Short mmCIF file of C-alpha atoms in Angstrom, two decimals:
data_model
loop_
_atom_site.label_atom_id
_atom_site.label_comp_id
_atom_site.label_asym_id
_atom_site.label_seq_id
_atom_site.Cartn_x
_atom_site.Cartn_y
_atom_site.Cartn_z
CA UNK A 148 -19.33 -24.73 215.41
CA UNK A 149 -18.86 -21.09 214.56
CA UNK A 150 -18.68 -22.00 210.88
CA UNK A 151 -21.91 -24.00 211.00
CA UNK A 152 -23.65 -21.19 212.88
CA UNK A 153 -22.57 -18.72 210.23
CA UNK A 154 -23.84 -21.01 207.49
CA UNK A 155 -27.20 -21.40 209.20
CA UNK A 156 -27.44 -17.62 209.59
CA UNK A 157 -26.71 -17.16 205.89
CA UNK A 158 -29.34 -19.73 204.99
CA UNK A 159 -31.86 -18.02 207.24
CA UNK A 160 -31.16 -14.68 205.55
CA UNK A 161 -31.49 -16.27 202.11
CA UNK A 162 -34.80 -17.88 203.02
CA UNK A 163 -36.04 -14.61 204.45
CA UNK A 164 -35.13 -12.72 201.27
CA UNK A 165 -36.54 -15.35 198.95
CA UNK A 166 -39.83 -15.51 200.83
CA UNK A 167 -40.34 -11.76 200.77
CA UNK A 168 -43.13 -10.77 198.35
CA UNK A 169 -41.96 -9.32 195.07
CA UNK A 170 -42.93 -5.71 194.50
CA UNK A 171 -45.60 -5.33 191.86
CA UNK A 172 -44.44 -3.48 188.78
CA UNK A 173 -46.88 -0.87 187.55
CA UNK A 174 -47.85 -0.64 183.91
CA UNK A 175 -45.70 1.56 181.71
CA UNK A 176 -47.68 4.83 181.62
CA UNK A 177 -46.30 5.54 178.14
CA UNK A 178 -48.27 2.52 176.91
CA UNK A 179 -51.56 3.66 178.46
CA UNK A 180 -53.67 5.06 175.61
CA UNK A 181 -54.42 8.77 175.70
CA UNK A 182 -58.09 9.67 176.21
CA UNK A 183 -58.11 12.21 173.38
CA UNK A 184 -61.12 13.90 175.03
CA UNK A 185 -61.11 16.50 177.79
CA UNK A 186 -63.64 16.37 180.61
CA UNK A 187 -66.17 19.16 180.97
CA UNK A 188 -66.35 20.35 177.36
CA UNK A 189 -69.52 22.32 176.49
CA UNK A 190 -71.69 21.48 179.54
CA UNK A 191 -75.43 21.69 178.85
CA UNK A 192 -76.42 22.39 182.45
CA UNK A 193 -77.89 18.92 183.03
CA UNK A 194 -74.64 17.08 183.75
CA UNK A 195 -73.92 16.24 180.11
CA UNK A 196 -70.90 17.39 178.15
CA UNK A 197 -69.57 16.65 174.69
CA UNK A 198 -67.75 13.42 173.85
CA UNK A 199 -66.45 12.26 170.51
CA UNK A 200 -68.34 12.91 167.29
CA UNK A 201 -71.11 10.52 166.36
CA UNK A 202 -71.89 9.32 162.85
CA UNK A 203 -74.08 12.39 162.31
CA UNK A 204 -71.14 14.72 162.99
CA UNK A 205 -72.58 15.80 166.33
CA UNK A 206 -70.86 15.13 169.68
CA UNK A 207 -72.15 12.19 171.72
CA UNK A 208 -73.22 13.36 175.16
CA UNK A 209 -71.17 12.02 178.07
CA UNK A 210 -71.10 12.76 181.81
CA UNK A 211 -69.15 15.98 182.40
CA UNK A 212 -66.87 14.12 184.86
CA UNK A 213 -65.66 11.87 182.04
CA UNK A 214 -63.00 10.95 181.28
CA UNK A 215 -61.51 10.80 184.80
CA UNK A 216 -58.17 12.40 185.74
CA UNK A 217 -55.41 10.43 184.03
CA UNK A 218 -53.48 9.79 187.27
CA UNK A 219 -56.62 8.38 188.93
CA UNK A 220 -57.29 6.25 185.86
CA UNK A 221 -53.76 4.83 185.72
CA UNK A 222 -53.86 4.07 189.44
CA UNK A 223 -57.01 1.98 188.97
CA UNK A 224 -55.60 0.38 185.82
CA UNK A 225 -52.55 -0.68 187.83
CA UNK A 226 -54.81 -2.30 190.44
CA UNK A 227 -56.81 -4.11 187.78
CA UNK A 228 -53.76 -5.40 185.93
CA UNK A 229 -52.16 -6.57 189.18
CA UNK A 230 -55.36 -8.47 190.03
CA UNK A 231 -55.79 -9.87 186.53
CA UNK A 232 -59.39 -8.68 186.48
CA UNK A 233 -61.38 -5.48 186.96
CA UNK A 234 -61.40 -4.88 190.71
CA UNK A 235 -64.81 -3.20 190.55
CA UNK A 236 -66.23 -5.91 188.26
CA UNK A 237 -64.32 -9.13 188.96
CA UNK A 238 -65.96 -11.18 186.20
CA UNK A 239 -64.08 -9.10 183.60
CA UNK A 240 -60.52 -10.32 183.14
CA UNK A 241 -57.75 -8.13 181.73
CA UNK A 242 -54.06 -8.16 180.96
CA UNK A 243 -51.61 -5.50 179.83
CA UNK A 244 -48.83 -6.98 177.66
CA UNK A 245 -46.09 -4.52 176.78
CA UNK A 246 -44.65 -5.87 173.52
CA UNK A 247 -45.11 -4.16 170.17
CA UNK A 248 -47.54 -6.59 168.51
CA UNK A 249 -50.92 -5.43 167.26
CA UNK A 250 -52.63 -8.10 169.39
CA UNK A 251 -50.94 -6.74 172.52
CA UNK A 252 -51.81 -3.15 171.64
CA UNK A 253 -55.46 -4.17 171.21
CA UNK A 254 -55.32 -6.03 174.53
CA UNK A 255 -54.01 -2.85 176.20
CA UNK A 256 -56.84 -0.82 174.68
CA UNK A 257 -59.32 -3.39 175.96
CA UNK A 258 -57.79 -3.15 179.46
CA UNK A 259 -58.08 0.64 179.32
CA UNK A 260 -61.68 0.45 178.07
CA UNK A 261 -62.99 -1.96 180.71
CA UNK A 262 -61.17 -0.01 183.43
CA UNK A 263 -62.89 3.15 182.17
CA UNK A 264 -66.34 1.55 182.02
CA UNK A 265 -66.12 0.08 185.53
CA UNK A 266 -64.21 2.81 187.34
CA UNK A 267 -66.84 3.25 190.07
CA UNK A 268 -68.47 -0.19 190.11
CA UNK A 269 -69.84 -2.95 187.85
CA UNK A 270 -70.81 -1.17 184.65
CA UNK A 271 -70.59 2.18 186.43
CA UNK A 272 -67.97 4.42 184.90
CA UNK A 273 -67.39 6.41 181.74
CA UNK A 274 -68.58 5.40 178.27
CA UNK A 275 -66.06 4.67 175.53
CA UNK A 276 -67.35 7.81 173.79
CA UNK A 277 -65.48 9.76 176.50
CA UNK A 278 -62.29 8.71 174.70
CA UNK A 279 -61.00 7.90 171.24
CA UNK A 280 -60.19 4.32 172.29
CA UNK A 281 -62.57 2.96 169.65
CA UNK A 282 -60.91 4.94 166.86
CA UNK A 283 -57.48 3.90 168.11
CA UNK A 284 -58.50 0.23 168.02
CA UNK A 285 -59.87 0.63 164.50
CA UNK A 286 -56.63 2.27 163.39
CA UNK A 287 -54.65 -0.68 164.74
CA UNK A 288 -56.91 -3.14 162.93
CA UNK A 289 -56.38 -1.13 159.73
CA UNK A 290 -52.60 -1.24 160.10
CA UNK A 291 -52.36 2.44 161.05
CA UNK A 292 -50.65 4.23 163.92
CA UNK A 293 -53.26 4.67 166.69
CA UNK A 294 -51.58 7.91 167.76
CA UNK A 295 -52.67 9.40 164.43
CA UNK A 296 -56.32 9.36 165.52
CA UNK A 297 -56.02 10.22 169.22
CA UNK A 298 -57.19 13.80 168.66
CA UNK A 299 -59.57 13.22 165.75
CA UNK A 300 -63.29 13.61 166.19
CA UNK A 301 -62.95 15.22 169.62
CA UNK A 302 -64.99 18.20 170.83
CA UNK A 303 -63.57 21.64 171.47
CA UNK A 304 -65.12 24.40 173.62
CA UNK A 305 -68.07 26.40 172.26
CA UNK A 306 -69.34 23.58 170.10
CA UNK A 307 -66.38 23.46 167.76
CA UNK A 308 -64.65 20.27 166.76
CA UNK A 309 -61.14 19.34 165.82
CA UNK A 310 -60.83 20.29 162.16
CA UNK A 311 -58.85 17.17 161.46
CA UNK A 312 -61.82 15.14 162.57
CA UNK A 313 -64.05 15.77 159.55
CA UNK A 314 -62.84 12.84 157.44
CA UNK A 315 -63.07 10.47 160.40
CA UNK A 316 -66.63 11.53 161.15
CA UNK A 317 -67.70 10.71 157.61
CA UNK A 318 -66.19 7.21 157.66
CA UNK A 319 -68.91 5.26 159.55
CA UNK A 320 -71.78 6.22 157.22
CA UNK A 321 -69.66 5.33 154.18
CA UNK A 322 -69.08 1.87 155.60
CA UNK A 323 -72.70 1.42 156.61
CA UNK A 324 -74.40 2.45 153.37
CA UNK A 325 -73.51 -0.66 151.32
CA UNK A 326 -73.83 -3.00 154.28
CA UNK A 327 -76.21 -5.94 153.94
CA UNK A 328 -79.20 -6.28 156.25
CA UNK A 329 -77.38 -8.95 158.23
CA UNK A 330 -73.73 -9.49 158.99
CA UNK A 331 -73.86 -13.20 158.34
CA UNK A 332 -72.78 -14.07 161.87
CA UNK A 333 -72.63 -17.82 162.50
CA UNK A 334 -74.86 -18.33 165.58
CA UNK A 335 -72.68 -21.25 166.66
CA UNK A 336 -69.88 -18.73 167.28
CA UNK A 337 -72.09 -16.74 169.66
CA UNK A 338 -71.72 -18.26 173.15
CA UNK A 339 -74.75 -18.67 175.37
CA UNK A 340 -75.23 -15.87 177.88
CA UNK A 341 -74.90 -18.21 180.84
CA UNK A 342 -77.37 -16.05 182.77
CA UNK A 343 -81.18 -16.19 182.67
CA UNK A 344 -83.01 -12.87 182.68
CA UNK A 345 -85.27 -12.29 185.67
CA UNK A 346 -83.33 -14.41 188.16
CA UNK A 347 -84.06 -13.61 191.83
CA UNK A 348 -85.86 -10.26 191.37
CA UNK A 349 -85.72 -7.98 194.40
CA UNK A 350 -88.83 -5.98 193.53
CA UNK A 351 -86.89 -2.84 192.56
CA UNK A 352 -85.97 -3.83 189.02
CA UNK A 353 -82.78 -5.62 189.97
CA UNK A 354 -82.07 -9.29 189.41
CA UNK A 355 -78.95 -11.38 189.83
CA UNK A 356 -76.13 -11.73 187.35
CA UNK A 357 -72.70 -13.34 187.60
CA UNK A 358 -71.43 -13.66 191.18
CA UNK A 359 -74.82 -12.39 192.43
CA UNK A 360 -74.10 -8.89 191.14
CA UNK A 361 -77.29 -6.89 190.61
CA UNK A 362 -78.31 -6.41 186.98
CA UNK A 363 -81.48 -5.10 185.33
CA UNK A 364 -84.10 -7.84 185.29
CA UNK A 365 -84.46 -7.39 181.53
CA UNK A 366 -80.84 -8.49 181.05
CA UNK A 367 -79.56 -10.34 179.17
CA UNK A 368 -81.83 -9.65 176.18
CA UNK A 369 -83.56 -12.43 174.23
CA UNK A 370 -80.93 -14.33 172.24
CA UNK A 371 -82.66 -13.81 168.88
CA UNK A 372 -82.84 -10.06 169.49
CA UNK A 373 -79.18 -10.01 170.52
CA UNK A 374 -78.01 -11.92 167.45
CA UNK A 375 -80.08 -9.66 165.19
CA UNK A 376 -78.40 -6.61 166.75
CA UNK A 377 -74.99 -8.28 166.48
CA UNK A 378 -75.60 -9.02 162.78
CA UNK A 379 -76.53 -5.41 162.13
CA UNK A 380 -73.45 -4.16 163.96
CA UNK A 381 -71.10 -6.53 162.15
CA UNK A 382 -72.61 -5.56 158.79
CA UNK A 383 -72.00 -1.88 159.59
CA UNK A 384 -68.54 -2.41 161.11
CA UNK A 385 -69.55 -0.52 164.23
CA UNK A 386 -72.22 -0.48 166.92
CA UNK A 387 -75.36 0.85 165.20
CA UNK A 388 -76.55 2.43 168.45
CA UNK A 389 -73.09 3.87 169.21
CA UNK A 390 -71.33 4.41 165.86
CA UNK A 391 -68.06 5.60 167.36
CA UNK A 392 -67.38 2.05 168.60
CA UNK A 393 -65.94 -0.17 165.88
CA UNK A 394 -66.14 -3.95 165.88
CA UNK A 395 -65.61 -6.99 163.71
CA UNK A 396 -66.52 -10.67 163.93
CA UNK A 397 -63.84 -12.82 162.27
CA UNK A 398 -64.52 -16.53 162.13
CA UNK A 399 -60.96 -17.79 162.63
CA UNK A 400 -59.62 -19.59 165.68
CA UNK A 401 -56.60 -17.38 166.40
CA UNK A 402 -56.36 -15.53 169.68
CA UNK A 403 -56.81 -12.20 167.90
CA UNK A 404 -59.95 -13.48 166.13
CA UNK A 405 -61.43 -14.74 169.38
CA UNK A 406 -60.62 -11.43 171.10
CA UNK A 407 -62.34 -9.53 168.29
CA UNK A 408 -65.46 -11.73 168.54
CA UNK A 409 -65.80 -11.45 172.32
CA UNK A 410 -65.31 -7.68 172.02
CA UNK A 411 -68.09 -7.53 169.41
CA UNK A 412 -70.39 -9.44 171.75
CA UNK A 413 -69.69 -7.15 174.69
CA UNK A 414 -70.01 -3.97 172.63
CA UNK A 415 -73.33 -5.16 171.20
CA UNK A 416 -74.59 -6.12 174.65
CA UNK A 417 -73.59 -2.83 176.29
CA UNK A 418 -75.03 -0.62 173.53
CA UNK A 419 -78.09 -2.63 172.50
CA UNK A 420 -80.54 0.18 173.33
CA UNK A 421 -78.35 3.24 172.71
CA UNK A 422 -74.88 4.71 173.35
CA UNK A 423 -73.77 3.02 176.56
CA UNK A 424 -77.37 1.93 177.21
CA UNK A 425 -77.68 -1.82 177.34
CA UNK A 426 -76.79 -4.71 179.60
CA UNK A 427 -73.62 -4.98 181.70
CA UNK A 428 -71.02 -7.66 181.05
CA UNK A 429 -72.01 -9.37 184.31
CA UNK A 430 -75.37 -10.27 182.81
CA UNK A 431 -73.45 -12.89 180.81
CA UNK A 432 -70.37 -15.08 181.13
CA UNK A 433 -68.69 -13.12 178.35
CA UNK A 434 -66.35 -11.37 180.78
CA UNK A 435 -65.11 -14.73 182.03
CA UNK A 436 -64.71 -16.00 178.46
CA UNK A 437 -62.75 -12.86 177.63
CA UNK A 438 -60.43 -13.54 180.55
CA UNK A 439 -59.82 -17.08 179.27
CA UNK A 440 -59.13 -15.84 175.75
CA UNK A 441 -56.73 -13.14 176.95
CA UNK A 442 -54.81 -15.83 178.84
CA UNK A 443 -54.18 -17.83 175.66
CA UNK A 444 -50.62 -17.74 174.27
CA UNK A 445 -50.07 -15.29 171.44
#
């Protein structure tokens, strides 16, 4: 009897231990991309400060509070990765693989970017121009070390700029000059928005997007206008209205190709009227599609 009691006690302990929730492991902070930009550089007195250099060699204006403190950013990134989606914008799925492949590094940059852009709410955060994430992604796609461009094209106090940035600033115009009028995007590879502009207007300019999240009633844009903008961006190799953000639109069926296409769609959508001025991801189902793509095996 004593033996059986001891066995039962051991089983009870084992069950108790096995049923205890596993502690969530935070992302490796060494794998979180560096911003490359400091907050509060060259304030203009209206809340704007300098972000990365634009195609014209001049800094793109960003909110002076951007980028956020790195510890705050990593804390939110940890929450997002644990949830598998952006906590402040649940339609946007993310993952943070930690292997050394280019696809995983690009996935990590995407996770960092969507965390940044939704840090305070759906589409409410810091623009990508508050970091060199775009340049780092382009470096990866070009087979280069992303760390080599972290500090290129960034502003310095008193209007100066990192001297090493000059060649990088000249690159977008060089790529754009020979570009054709259209990028030759196959419209069949452009998913439908999944949301109809002007749904359930509230009289204040807001309508409903995915999961009943408020979006501008003008979003999403007309499909023909969107595809025309996408074609122009693909032809240039970057967002025409936000040249610091690179993109491509490969036609293959690999996971990396699909990730690149959905990124191009989101970048075009979010910058269709200017740097960071466009429609949020929740005005389409693209965030959900991105989550499905990121879940595909490598």
